[in-house]
Amino acid sequence: MNKKKKIEVLERPKRVYQVAKELNIESGELLDYLKERNYHVKNMSIMTKIDKKMYNEIKIRFKTLKEKKITKKVLEIPITDKIEKINYNNINNKFDFILNNYDLKEIIIKDFIELNNLDIYKHPKSIIILCGSILEALLIYSLESAEKEAIKKCKKSNKNEPIYEWSFFDIVKVSNEVGIIRSQVEHFSKEIKNLRNFVHIYLQLKEFKKGYKISPNIANATKSYFFEAIEEIREWNLQQIAKNHMN
């Protein structure tokens, strides 16, 4: 009697871009993690193959990252029912560094007013999406004013693209390297990027099934770091304006 031989099917190693797509993260973010882990591959790129051991490590790492990155420090930010009263002049002063694009400034101010009028308990998702949208616009504006330096620091694949077409991940990363935002705000800006993807309902549903959902606490933390980012962006731009006047 012939015994049936078990045929072992070997899985093909996945490439960086495939794993990034599977986990809904940027390829650049995954490449940074591989470098941190000293993953020994020459000429690392999105086509780099990832062995099974590292693949399993990455899955564990990034599966819980969205939940674990927003830790006690973030969730302990107190939620207040008091809506900050901000008049138009005060808001206009927040964005006084936007000098050469009146239309952009007008849209940002309108969105900022809408953001401040949203109830954190009723509209946590809208708050996160607006924070991400305004933050992205402010960083693009800032990078465009330092375009030569920004292009030097961006990855090669982006060098021929206008800054507004870069991924949010690269916009945040280069903004930190140029000095527009500091490391703590850069870290949370990446979280805003991940949370903002929940504008896609099926992606939100996928995460919901894993036990992860947007809460007032997360929206509140997002808003707090967003306000901090605005101050850093404003400070950097005003310094650039002062330097230009001195030259």
XYZ file of N, CA and C in Angstrom:
741
model
N 0.843 -1.192 0.000
C 0.000 0.000 0.000
C 0.883 1.249 0.000
N 0.632 2.075 -0.970
C 1.431 3.290 -1.081
C 0.985 4.335 -0.067
N 1.956 4.810 0.679
C 1.650 5.883 1.629
C 1.696 7.218 0.900
N 0.693 8.007 1.200
C 0.664 9.336 0.587
C 1.722 10.225 1.236
N 2.540 10.811 0.410
C 3.559 11.711 0.922
C 2.962 13.092 1.180
N 3.314 13.624 2.325
C 2.868 14.980 2.640
C 3.734 15.971 1.863
N 3.069 16.802 1.148
C 3.790 17.809 0.370
C 3.771 19.123 1.148
N 4.948 19.594 1.522
C 5.046 20.842 2.276
C 5.128 22.005 1.294
N 4.188 22.892 1.413
C 4.166 24.065 0.534
C 4.917 25.199 1.226
N 6.004 25.612 0.624
C 6.799 26.690 1.204
C 6.233 28.039 0.782
N 5.983 28.880 1.751
C 5.479 30.213 1.444
C 6.611 31.086 0.920
N 6.278 31.879 -0.071
C 7.275 32.805 -0.599
C 7.457 33.966 0.375
N 8.692 34.406 0.575
C 8.907 35.571 1.447
C 8.181 36.788 0.874
N 7.570 37.543 1.741
C 6.869 38.740 1.285
C 7.848 39.905 1.206
N 7.543 40.831 0.317
C 8.381 42.010 0.160
C 7.861 43.142 1.045
N 8.709 44.146 1.251
C 8.362 45.253 2.157
C 7.041 45.892 1.760
N 6.863 46.207 0.469
C 5.649 46.904 0.049
C 4.400 46.040 0.268
N 4.551 44.712 0.146
C 3.415 43.808 0.355
C 3.007 43.763 1.825
N 3.998 43.698 2.701
C 3.719 43.678 4.145
C 3.128 45.011 4.584
N 3.666 46.106 4.043
C 3.153 47.440 4.385
C 1.687 47.574 3.984
N 1.365 47.076 2.800
C -0.020 47.135 2.325
C -0.928 46.279 3.197
N -0.452 45.113 3.564
C -1.229 44.189 4.398
C -1.551 44.798 5.764
N -0.579 45.512 6.342
C -0.746 46.073 7.687
C -1.236 47.514 7.666
N -1.475 48.034 6.456
C -1.962 49.405 6.292
C -1.018 50.432 6.931
N 0.270 50.299 6.609
C 1.261 51.270 7.059
C 2.075 51.708 5.850
N 2.829 52.784 6.002
C 3.670 53.262 4.910
C 4.907 52.368 4.779
N 5.348 52.154 3.535
C 6.565 51.365 3.310
C 7.760 52.006 4.006
N 7.803 53.341 3.995
C 8.902 54.053 4.648
C 8.950 53.795 6.136
N 7.772 53.702 6.755
C 7.686 53.423 8.189
C 8.234 52.027 8.487
N 7.908 51.083 7.616
C 8.382 49.711 7.794
C 9.894 49.621 7.572
N 10.394 50.336 6.565
C 11.836 50.347 6.306
C 12.601 50.935 7.489
N 12.047 51.981 8.088
C 12.678 52.580 9.274
C 12.754 51.570 10.415
N 11.672 50.805 10.580
C 11.646 49.806 11.651
C 12.692 48.715 11.396
N 12.804 48.277 10.146
C 13.791 47.243 9.800
C 15.218 47.729 10.068
N 15.461 49.022 9.799
C 16.790 49.587 10.070
C 17.054 49.640 11.572
N 16.024 50.007 12.333
C 16.152 50.042 13.795
C 16.488 48.654 14.348
N 15.933 47.629 13.717
C 16.144 46.250 14.171
C 17.419 45.642 13.580
N 18.168 46.476 12.845
C 19.412 46.014 12.201
C 19.176 44.796 11.314
N 18.107 44.867 10.544
C 17.790 43.780 9.613
C 18.827 43.819 8.492
N 19.655 42.792 8.424
C 20.840 42.836 7.565
C 20.504 42.494 6.111
N 20.185 43.524 5.368
C 19.963 43.364 3.932
C 20.621 44.556 3.237
N 21.432 44.282 2.228
C 22.069 45.372 1.497
C 21.065 46.041 0.567
N 21.253 47.350 0.376
C 20.403 48.117 -0.539
C 18.917 47.902 -0.254
N 18.536 48.125 0.983
C 17.148 47.896 1.387
C 16.195 48.820 0.630
N 15.094 48.265 0.163
C 14.088 49.035 -0.571
C 12.731 48.378 -0.367
N 11.711 48.929 -1.020
C 10.366 48.353 -0.880
C 10.285 46.954 -1.481
N 11.300 46.576 -2.288
C 11.319 45.244 -2.896
C 12.082 44.228 -2.045
N 12.641 44.681 -0.926
C 13.387 43.781 -0.046
C 12.490 42.661 0.482
N 13.004 41.430 0.455
C 12.241 40.291 0.974
C 12.406 40.199 2.486
N 11.324 39.842 3.152
C 11.329 39.734 4.611
C 11.165 38.269 4.993
N 12.103 37.757 5.789
C 12.011 36.346 6.176
C 10.866 36.130 7.171
N 10.518 34.873 7.368
C 9.339 34.530 8.174
C 9.444 35.032 9.606
N 10.640 34.915 10.192
C 10.830 35.335 11.581
C 10.581 36.833 11.735
N 11.164 37.623 10.833
C 10.976 39.073 10.902
C 9.538 39.451 10.564
N 8.932 38.727 9.621
C 7.539 38.991 9.250
C 6.622 38.827 10.454
N 6.818 37.750 11.207
C 5.993 37.514 12.401
C 6.222 38.595 13.454
N 7.471 39.025 13.586
C 7.790 40.095 14.541
C 7.094 41.397 14.138
N 7.139 41.701 12.849
C 6.505 42.924 12.338
C 5.000 42.884 12.568
N 4.394 41.725 12.309
C 2.938 41.597 12.500
C 2.545 41.881 13.939
N 3.289 41.305 14.869
C 2.994 41.517 16.296
C 3.203 42.979 16.655
N 4.299 43.545 16.153
C 4.653 44.931 16.465
C 3.593 45.914 15.979
N 3.214 45.808 14.710
C 2.330 46.803 14.120
C 0.850 46.512 14.340
N 0.532 45.278 14.686
C -0.871 44.948 14.954
C -1.386 45.705 16.168
N -0.518 45.827 17.174
C -0.922 46.490 18.422
C -0.437 47.929 18.506
N 0.297 48.381 17.497
C 0.915 49.701 17.565
C -0.107 50.822 17.693
N -1.191 50.724 16.935
C -2.186 51.794 16.955
C -2.808 51.955 18.330
N -2.930 50.826 19.038
C -3.528 50.882 20.366
C -2.502 51.280 21.421
N -1.267 50.761 21.282
C -0.284 50.941 22.345
C 0.459 52.266 22.272
N 0.528 52.860 21.097
C 1.241 54.130 20.985
C 0.508 55.238 21.731
N -0.802 55.144 21.743
C -1.581 56.137 22.477
C -1.686 55.626 23.905
N -0.705 55.910 24.715
C -0.541 55.330 26.038
C -1.138 56.197 27.121
N -0.800 55.839 28.393
C -1.355 56.557 29.540
C -1.209 58.060 29.411
N -0.020 58.496 29.025
C 0.239 59.929 28.959
C -0.768 60.633 28.067
N -1.125 59.978 26.967
C -2.067 60.558 26.020
C -3.487 60.485 26.548
N -3.870 59.320 27.047
C -5.248 59.113 27.472
C -5.585 59.831 28.773
N -4.561 60.265 29.502
C -4.820 60.973 30.748
C -5.079 62.459 30.542
N -4.956 62.937 29.292
C -5.279 64.336 29.029
C -6.755 64.541 29.353
N -7.079 65.453 30.289
C -8.473 65.600 30.723
C -9.385 66.106 29.618
N -10.569 65.522 29.558
C -11.585 65.979 28.608
C -12.443 67.021 29.309
N -12.680 68.114 28.653
C -13.517 69.159 29.228
C -14.713 69.426 28.334
N -15.838 69.681 28.947
C -17.047 70.008 28.186
C -17.043 71.466 27.747
N -16.150 72.236 28.336
C -16.102 73.663 28.038
C -15.516 73.879 26.650
N -16.262 74.528 25.778
C -15.778 74.829 24.435
C -15.032 76.157 24.483
N -13.789 76.120 24.057
C -12.974 77.328 24.091
C -13.584 78.386 23.178
N -13.773 79.571 23.724
C -14.336 80.662 22.938
C -13.204 81.369 22.194
N -13.192 81.219 20.906
C -12.143 81.829 20.098
C -12.798 82.727 19.059
N -12.483 84.007 19.100
C -13.055 84.883 18.084
C -12.199 84.844 16.820
N -12.721 85.428 15.760
C -12.062 85.333 14.458
C -10.660 85.930 14.489
N -10.508 87.053 15.211
C -9.198 87.710 15.270
C -8.145 86.811 15.916
N -8.539 86.119 16.987
C -7.599 85.210 17.654
C -7.176 84.072 16.731
N -8.158 83.541 15.999
C -7.848 82.457 15.058
C -6.947 82.978 13.944
N -7.250 84.160 13.462
C -6.447 84.758 12.399
C -4.993 84.918 12.845
N -4.804 85.267 14.116
C -3.450 85.411 14.653
C -2.714 84.071 14.711
N -3.465 82.983 14.950
C -2.840 81.651 14.990
C -2.173 81.309 13.662
N -2.754 81.832 12.592
C -2.265 81.497 11.250
C -1.698 82.722 10.537
N -1.160 83.666 11.322
C -0.622 84.899 10.737
C 0.639 84.668 9.923
N 1.214 83.480 10.025
C 2.437 83.175 9.273
C 2.154 82.797 7.821
N 0.882 82.544 7.494
C 0.523 82.226 6.097
C 0.373 83.552 5.361
N 1.404 83.933 4.623
C 1.448 85.281 4.044
C 1.101 85.326 2.561
N 1.431 84.287 1.840
C 1.340 84.384 0.380
C 0.289 83.463 -0.237
N -0.654 83.012 0.571
C -1.715 82.151 0.035
C -3.003 82.416 0.812
N -3.702 83.475 0.416
C -4.901 83.899 1.146
C -5.987 82.823 1.102
N -6.160 82.169 -0.046
C -7.208 81.144 -0.174
C -6.964 79.983 0.782
N -5.709 79.552 0.877
C -5.360 78.472 1.809
C -5.672 78.891 3.242
N -5.273 80.099 3.589
C -5.497 80.608 4.948
C -6.988 80.645 5.274
N -7.794 81.080 4.325
C -9.243 81.177 4.542
C -9.860 79.792 4.783
N -9.455 78.803 3.989
C -9.979 77.438 4.148
C -9.569 76.863 5.501
N -8.298 77.053 5.863
C -7.800 76.530 7.142
C -8.552 77.152 8.310
N -8.775 78.456 8.256
C -9.494 79.135 9.345
C -10.926 78.612 9.460
N -11.591 78.418 8.331
C -12.972 77.893 8.352
C -13.002 76.488 8.953
N -12.053 75.645 8.539
C -11.993 74.281 9.081
C -11.650 74.288 10.572
N -10.791 75.224 10.974
C -10.401 75.326 12.380
C -11.594 75.731 13.245
N -12.398 76.655 12.745
C -13.613 77.067 13.468
C -14.567 75.884 13.594
N -14.731 75.141 12.493
C -15.601 73.954 12.522
C -15.093 72.937 13.542
N -13.781 72.725 13.564
C -13.166 71.790 14.511
C -13.475 72.180 15.952
N -13.369 73.452 16.256
C -13.589 73.918 17.625
C -15.049 73.862 18.048
N -15.939 73.786 17.087
C -17.368 73.711 17.404
C -17.882 72.278 17.518
N -17.031 71.300 17.221
C -17.453 69.896 17.289
C -17.435 69.393 18.729
N -18.444 68.625 19.082
C -18.526 68.011 20.408
C -17.651 66.758 20.423
N -16.725 66.700 21.378
C -15.753 65.600 21.400
C -16.403 64.243 21.671
N -17.565 64.242 22.314
C -18.275 62.985 22.604
C -19.118 62.529 21.414
N -19.657 63.486 20.671
C -20.540 63.148 19.551
C -19.783 62.993 18.232
N -18.662 63.689 18.087
C -17.983 63.711 16.786
C -16.485 63.413 16.883
N -16.081 62.346 17.581
C -14.636 62.070 17.707
C -13.951 61.804 16.366
N -14.641 61.101 15.478
C -14.045 60.784 14.177
C -13.835 62.048 13.346
N -14.825 62.931 13.329
C -14.717 64.178 12.562
C -13.581 65.044 13.084
N -13.403 65.053 14.400
C -12.323 65.834 15.014
C -10.963 65.329 14.530
N -10.776 64.017 14.542
C -9.497 63.428 14.124
C -9.219 63.710 12.648
N -10.232 63.555 11.808
C -10.057 63.777 10.370
C -9.707 65.232 10.081
N -10.395 66.170 10.750
C -10.104 67.590 10.544
C -8.711 67.955 11.054
N -8.331 67.401 12.197
C -6.976 67.642 12.723
C -5.925 67.200 11.709
N -6.115 66.007 11.149
C -5.168 65.483 10.169
C -5.121 66.312 8.902
N -6.289 66.748 8.447
C -6.383 67.521 7.212
C -5.703 68.883 7.345
N -5.983 69.583 8.456
C -5.381 70.906 8.677
C -3.875 70.775 8.893
N -3.477 69.783 9.683
C -2.050 69.569 9.954
C -1.281 69.317 8.664
N -1.831 68.470 7.810
C -1.176 68.161 6.537
C -0.987 69.427 5.707
N -2.030 70.268 5.625
C -1.961 71.502 4.834
C -0.900 72.458 5.379
N -0.831 72.594 6.704
C 0.144 73.498 7.323
C 1.578 73.015 7.101
N 1.776 71.707 7.166
C 3.119 71.161 6.954
C 3.551 71.297 5.493
N 2.622 71.068 4.572
C 2.944 71.234 3.144
C 3.328 72.685 2.864
N 2.534 73.613 3.390
C 2.826 75.046 3.208
C 4.227 75.371 3.729
N 4.549 74.854 4.907
C 5.846 75.131 5.531
C 6.991 74.519 4.730
N 6.815 73.279 4.293
C 7.864 72.606 3.516
C 8.104 73.304 2.180
N 7.037 73.824 1.589
C 7.191 74.519 0.309
C 8.026 75.788 0.458
N 8.000 76.384 1.654
C 8.811 77.586 1.883
C 10.272 77.224 2.147
N 10.523 75.956 2.385
C 11.899 75.467 2.573
C 12.138 74.315 1.611
N 11.701 74.500 0.373
C 11.633 73.399 -0.594
C 12.985 72.739 -0.860
N 14.040 73.544 -1.030
C 15.355 72.974 -1.349
C 15.842 72.051 -0.239
N 15.704 72.511 1.003
C 16.141 71.700 2.143
C 15.270 70.462 2.294
N 13.953 70.628 2.060
C 13.015 69.509 2.192
C 13.322 68.418 1.176
N 13.592 68.828 -0.070
C 13.861 67.857 -1.134
C 15.153 67.090 -0.856
N 16.136 67.766 -0.268
C 17.392 67.097 0.088
C 17.160 65.975 1.089
N 16.201 66.182 1.980
C 15.974 65.230 3.071
C 14.936 64.162 2.739
N 14.202 64.346 1.654
C 13.166 63.362 1.332
C 13.782 62.156 0.641
N 13.025 61.062 0.595
C 13.544 59.858 -0.063
C 13.577 60.067 -1.577
N 14.439 59.337 -2.241
C 14.697 59.556 -3.662
C 13.440 59.487 -4.516
N 12.534 58.585 -4.176
C 11.342 58.385 -5.003
C 10.440 59.610 -5.028
N 10.617 60.528 -4.053
C 9.760 61.712 -3.981
C 10.386 62.947 -4.613
N 11.653 62.873 -4.984
C 12.384 64.079 -5.371
C 11.783 64.786 -6.578
N 11.156 64.057 -7.459
C 10.587 64.665 -8.658
C 9.095 64.960 -8.526
N 8.544 64.717 -7.343
C 7.120 64.980 -7.115
C 6.945 66.278 -6.342
N 5.865 67.047 -6.627
C 5.585 68.222 -5.795
C 5.296 67.780 -4.364
N 5.618 68.624 -3.401
C 5.502 68.240 -1.992
C 4.078 67.825 -1.629
N 3.075 68.475 -2.219
C 1.692 68.147 -1.860
C 1.281 66.741 -2.299
N 2.116 66.088 -3.116
C 1.822 64.715 -3.532
C 2.595 63.680 -2.704
N 3.409 64.128 -1.773
C 4.110 63.186 -0.894
C 3.115 62.497 0.022
N 3.494 61.345 0.535
C 2.650 60.670 1.524
C 2.681 61.465 2.825
N 1.633 61.327 3.619
C 1.562 62.038 4.902
C 2.741 61.624 5.786
N 3.112 60.353 5.711
C 4.245 59.850 6.497
C 5.519 60.617 6.161
N 5.799 60.802 4.862
C 7.014 61.512 4.452
C 6.940 62.995 4.791
N 5.753 63.581 4.663
C 5.573 64.996 5.015
C 5.925 65.222 6.482
N 5.420 64.355 7.350
C 5.671 64.479 8.793
C 7.151 64.243 9.101
N 7.715 63.204 8.503
C 9.113 62.846 8.780
C 10.065 63.958 8.364
N 9.900 64.472 7.146
C 10.783 65.533 6.652
C 10.563 66.821 7.440
N 9.321 67.087 7.846
C 9.035 68.282 8.653
C 9.819 68.257 9.955
N 9.947 67.073 10.539
C 10.741 66.932 11.760
C 12.226 67.142 11.474
N 12.706 66.589 10.365
C 14.127 66.702 10.018
C 14.516 68.139 9.673
N 13.578 68.879 9.078
C 13.832 70.282 8.736
C 13.760 71.161 9.982
N 13.010 70.709 10.997
C 12.891 71.465 12.243
C 11.562 72.160 12.438
N 10.582 71.833 11.583
C 9.265 72.477 11.671
C 8.501 71.973 12.887
N 8.576 70.664 13.132
C 7.954 70.074 14.323
C 8.991 69.250 15.067
N 8.789 69.088 16.367
C 9.729 68.341 17.197
C 9.339 66.863 17.249
N 10.208 66.056 17.831
C 10.040 64.598 17.798
C 8.735 64.121 18.412
N 8.336 64.717 19.554
C 7.111 64.265 20.219
C 5.893 64.507 19.339
N 5.853 65.681 18.721
C 4.736 66.000 17.829
C 4.817 65.160 16.562
N 6.034 64.889 16.074
C 6.190 64.024 14.902
C 5.597 62.650 15.195
N 5.910 62.114 16.369
C 5.413 60.796 16.767
C 3.889 60.761 16.734
N 3.257 61.765 17.322
C 1.800 61.730 17.368
C 1.173 62.098 16.028
N 1.903 62.876 15.207
C 1.403 63.196 13.869
C 1.246 61.927 13.041
N 2.158 60.957 13.261
C 2.038 59.665 12.571
C 0.787 58.929 13.042
N 0.456 59.099 14.329
C -0.768 58.491 14.843
C -1.995 59.127 14.204
N -1.959 60.451 14.047
C -3.063 61.150 13.386
C -3.223 60.615 11.974
N -2.087 60.367 11.317
C -2.122 59.814 9.958
C -2.856 58.474 9.932
N -2.533 57.591 10.896
C -3.185 56.280 10.964
C -4.668 56.412 11.266
N -4.997 57.271 12.230
C -6.395 57.444 12.628
C -7.213 58.102 11.525
N -6.577 59.006 10.794
C -7.294 59.715 9.735
C -7.751 58.756 8.642
N -7.046 57.645 8.503
C -7.436 56.644 7.507
C -8.810 56.052 7.793
N -9.321 56.281 9.009
C -10.641 55.769 9.362
C -11.760 56.488 8.616
N -11.396 57.489 7.816
C -12.383 58.101 6.930
C -12.925 57.029 5.981
N -12.106 55.987 5.746
C -12.549 54.849 4.934
C -13.300 53.875 5.853
N -14.581 53.764 5.664
C -15.430 53.030 6.604
C -15.064 51.550 6.683
N -14.697 50.929 5.566
C -14.367 49.498 5.617
C -13.067 49.251 6.378
N -12.148 50.218 6.307
C -10.930 50.111 7.110
C -11.273 50.239 8.587
N -12.170 51.159 8.899
C -12.612 51.333 10.281
C -13.298 50.065 10.783
N -14.101 49.449 9.932
C -14.800 48.214 10.292
C -13.805 47.090 10.582
N -12.759 47.018 9.769
C -11.719 45.997 9.948
C -11.048 46.152 11.311
N -10.715 47.391 11.683
C -10.070 47.642 12.970
C -11.046 47.435 14.128
N -12.312 47.760 13.899
C -13.340 47.595 14.930
C -13.467 46.124 15.321
N -13.365 45.231 14.328
C -13.462 43.795 14.593
C -12.280 43.296 15.425
N -11.171 44.036 15.377
C -10.003 43.682 16.186
C -10.101 44.272 17.590
N -11.188 44.994 17.841
C -11.377 45.579 19.168
C -10.885 47.001 19.294
N -10.546 47.624 18.164
C -10.031 48.995 18.211
C -11.061 49.946 17.623
N -11.386 50.996 18.348
C -12.325 51.984 17.833
C -11.963 53.371 18.333
N -12.402 54.363 17.596
C -12.155 55.750 17.967
C -13.006 56.096 19.178
N -12.392 56.744 20.146
C -13.099 57.120 21.370
C -12.917 58.610 21.627
N -13.740 59.196 22.512
C -13.543 60.605 22.887
C -12.148 60.862 23.446
N -11.602 59.886 24.195
C -10.256 60.053 24.748
C -9.210 60.205 23.646
N -9.313 59.362 22.631
C -8.347 59.415 21.531
C -8.515 60.710 20.740
N -9.760 61.109 20.508
C -10.015 62.372 19.803
C -9.478 63.554 20.600
N -9.649 63.501 21.910
C -9.174 64.574 22.782
C -7.652 64.675 22.751
N -6.985 63.517 22.799
C -5.523 63.497 22.740
C -5.026 64.016 21.393
N -5.705 63.600 20.330
C -5.355 64.061 18.990
C -5.431 65.575 18.906
N -6.515 66.122 19.437
C -6.724 67.574 19.390
C -5.653 68.311 20.192
N -5.284 67.762 21.339
C -4.270 68.397 22.192
C -2.919 68.470 21.483
N -2.511 67.357 20.871
C -1.239 67.352 20.150
C -1.317 68.196 18.877
N -2.495 68.264 18.295
C -2.700 69.092 17.104
C -2.453 70.562 17.432
N -2.993 71.028 18.563
C -2.774 72.416 18.979
C -1.289 72.674 19.247
N -0.627 71.685 19.820
C 0.814 71.813 20.072
C 1.570 71.921 18.750
N 1.146 71.125 17.769
C 1.787 71.158 16.449
C 1.625 72.526 15.800
N 0.435 73.113 15.919
C 0.191 74.436 15.330
C 1.173 75.461 15.887
N 1.382 75.423 17.203
C 2.298 76.382 17.832
C 3.723 76.198 17.321
N 4.142 74.944 17.156
C 5.497 74.679 16.664
C 5.644 75.120 15.207
N 4.629 74.840 14.408
C 4.648 75.234 12.990
C 4.678 76.755 12.868
N 3.871 77.429 13.667
C 3.822 78.903 13.645
C 5.174 79.486 14.045
N 5.736 78.963 15.120
C 7.028 79.456 15.613
C 8.111 79.316 14.547
N 8.156 78.166 13.890
C 9.167 77.920 12.858
C 8.992 78.889 11.687
N 7.754 79.069 11.235
C 7.493 79.956 10.095
C 7.830 81.408 10.411
N 7.503 81.865 11.619
C 7.823 83.244 12.001
C 9.336 83.458 12.043
N 10.068 82.431 12.457
C 11.536 82.518 12.457
C 12.071 82.639 11.026
N 11.456 81.885 10.099
C 11.873 81.960 8.694
C 11.582 83.329 8.107
N 10.423 83.890 8.469
C 10.046 85.227 7.981
C 11.047 86.264 8.484
N 11.419 86.154 9.761
C 12.385 87.091 10.353
C 13.745 86.981 9.663
N 14.176 85.747 9.377
C 15.462 85.544 8.695
C 15.449 86.174 7.308
N 14.324 86.008 6.601
C 14.219 86.558 5.247
C 14.273 88.081 5.253
N 13.709 88.697 6.292
C 13.729 90.159 6.394
C 15.138 90.670 6.686
N 15.922 89.848 7.389
C 17.290 90.250 7.740
C 18.231 90.151 6.544
N 17.908 89.229 5.613
C 18.779 89.033 4.438
C 18.575 90.133 3.398
